[in-house]
Coordinates of C-alpha atoms in Angstrom, one line a residue:
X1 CA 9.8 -5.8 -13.1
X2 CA 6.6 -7.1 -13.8
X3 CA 5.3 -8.0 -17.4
X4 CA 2.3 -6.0 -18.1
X5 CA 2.3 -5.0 -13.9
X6 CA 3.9 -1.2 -14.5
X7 CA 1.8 0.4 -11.3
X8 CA 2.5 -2.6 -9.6
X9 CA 6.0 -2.7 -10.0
X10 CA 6.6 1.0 -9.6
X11 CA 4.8 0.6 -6.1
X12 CA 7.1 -2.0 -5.5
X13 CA 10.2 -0.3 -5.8
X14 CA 8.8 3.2 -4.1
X15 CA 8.4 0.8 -1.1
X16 CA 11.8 0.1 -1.5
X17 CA 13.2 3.4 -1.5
X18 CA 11.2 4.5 1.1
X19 CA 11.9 1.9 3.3
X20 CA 15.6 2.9 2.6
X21 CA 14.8 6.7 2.9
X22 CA 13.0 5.9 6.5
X23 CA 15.9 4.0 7.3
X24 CA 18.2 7.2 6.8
X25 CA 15.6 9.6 8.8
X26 CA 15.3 7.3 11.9
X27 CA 18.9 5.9 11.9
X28 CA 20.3 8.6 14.6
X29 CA 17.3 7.8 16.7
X30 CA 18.4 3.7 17.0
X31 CA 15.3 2.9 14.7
X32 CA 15.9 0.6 12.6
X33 CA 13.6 0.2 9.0
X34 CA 13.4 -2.7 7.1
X35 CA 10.6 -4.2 4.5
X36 CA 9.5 -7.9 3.6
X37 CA 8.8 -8.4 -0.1
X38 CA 6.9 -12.1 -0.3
X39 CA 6.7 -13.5 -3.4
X40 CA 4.5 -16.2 -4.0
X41 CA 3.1 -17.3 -1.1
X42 CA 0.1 -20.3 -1.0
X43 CA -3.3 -18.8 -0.3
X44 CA -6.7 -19.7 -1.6
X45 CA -6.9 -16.2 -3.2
X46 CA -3.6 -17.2 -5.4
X47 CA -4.0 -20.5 -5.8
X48 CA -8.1 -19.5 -7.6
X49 CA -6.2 -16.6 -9.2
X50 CA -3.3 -19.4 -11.0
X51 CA -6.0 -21.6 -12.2
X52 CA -4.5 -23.8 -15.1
X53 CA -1.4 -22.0 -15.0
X54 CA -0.5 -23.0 -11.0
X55 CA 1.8 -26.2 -12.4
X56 CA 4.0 -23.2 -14.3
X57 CA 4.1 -21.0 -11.3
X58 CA 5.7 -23.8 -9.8
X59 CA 8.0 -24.6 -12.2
X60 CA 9.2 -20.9 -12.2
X61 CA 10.2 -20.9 -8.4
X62 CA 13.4 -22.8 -7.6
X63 CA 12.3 -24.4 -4.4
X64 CA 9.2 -25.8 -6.6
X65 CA 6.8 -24.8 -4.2
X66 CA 4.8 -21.9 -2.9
X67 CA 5.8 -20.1 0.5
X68 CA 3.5 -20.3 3.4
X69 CA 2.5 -16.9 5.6
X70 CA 4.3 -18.7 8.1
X71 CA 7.7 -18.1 6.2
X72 CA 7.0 -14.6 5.8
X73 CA 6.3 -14.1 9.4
X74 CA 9.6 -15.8 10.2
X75 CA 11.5 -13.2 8.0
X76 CA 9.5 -10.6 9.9
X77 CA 10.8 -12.1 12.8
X78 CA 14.1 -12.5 12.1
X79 CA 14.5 -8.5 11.2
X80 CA 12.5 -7.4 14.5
X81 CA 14.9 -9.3 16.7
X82 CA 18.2 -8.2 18.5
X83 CA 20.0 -10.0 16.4
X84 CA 19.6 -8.0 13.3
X85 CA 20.5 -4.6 15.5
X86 CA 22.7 -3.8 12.8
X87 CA 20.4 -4.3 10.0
X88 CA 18.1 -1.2 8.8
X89 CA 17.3 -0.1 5.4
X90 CA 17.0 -3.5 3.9
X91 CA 14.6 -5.3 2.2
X92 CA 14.6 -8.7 2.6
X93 CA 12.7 -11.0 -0.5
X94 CA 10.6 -13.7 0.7
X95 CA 10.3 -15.8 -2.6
X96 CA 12.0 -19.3 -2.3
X97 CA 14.4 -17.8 -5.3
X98 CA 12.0 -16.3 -7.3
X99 CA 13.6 -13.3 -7.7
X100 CA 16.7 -14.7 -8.4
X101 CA 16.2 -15.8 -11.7
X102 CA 14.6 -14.5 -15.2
X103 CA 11.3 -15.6 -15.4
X104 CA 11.3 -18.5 -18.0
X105 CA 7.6 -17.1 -19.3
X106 CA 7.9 -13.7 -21.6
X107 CA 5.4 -12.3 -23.9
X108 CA 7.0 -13.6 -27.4
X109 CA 5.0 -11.5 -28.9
X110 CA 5.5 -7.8 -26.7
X111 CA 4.3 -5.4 -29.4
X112 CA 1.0 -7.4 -29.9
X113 CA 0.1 -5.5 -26.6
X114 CA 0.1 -2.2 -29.3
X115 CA -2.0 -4.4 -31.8
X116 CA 1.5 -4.6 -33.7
X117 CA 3.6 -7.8 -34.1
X118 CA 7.2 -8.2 -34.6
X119 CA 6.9 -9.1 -38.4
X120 CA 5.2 -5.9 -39.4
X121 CA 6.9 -4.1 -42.0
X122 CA 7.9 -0.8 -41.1
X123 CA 9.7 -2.2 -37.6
X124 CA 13.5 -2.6 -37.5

């Protein structure tokens, strides 16, 4: 999931299932389908887009550190060679752990979004 990211999210996990749905259409036919999910990987693009919060996305990835395109490109590697021939359907998660954990960063506040908050009478 991704907090206040619904259309990105939901494209996220359609590319999931239809890397898995490929994988079921092309299996009979020896082709294998498989998807690379990166998380955050260092570019100038997302390291102007962090801004004052690029210390925090740090913090929030295991590893402490971005990826690099290189590492992605690796993964990619890895899945196109002969020795994943009994790999298909997968999607492998490029995010040095990212996606491992709960993100320590929530909205306290999620109805605020609504122009509510938590404390307003009438909420249970």
């Amino acid at each position: 999931g991704s907090f206040e990211g619904i259309a990105y999210a939901a494209s996220k996990a359609g590319l999931d299932q239809f890397t898995k749905s490929l994988a079921l259409e092309l299996g009979n036919a020896n082709i294998r389908v498989n998807g690379v999910a990166p998380g955050r990987i260092e570019t100038p693009f997302r390291r102007q887009r962090a801004g004052q919060y690029f210390d925090f996305m740090l913090e929030q990835t295991p590893v402490g550190r971005l990826g690099t395109a290189d590492e992605v490109a690796n993964a990619v590697a890895f899945l196109s060679s002969r020795i994943c021939s009994f790999i298909t359907g997968e999607t492998v998660t490029v995010s040095g752990g990212l996606s491992t954990v709960f993100l320590k960063h929530v909205n306290p506040d999620p109805l605020s979004r609504l122009g509510r908050h938590e404390n307003d009478s009438g909420l249970s």
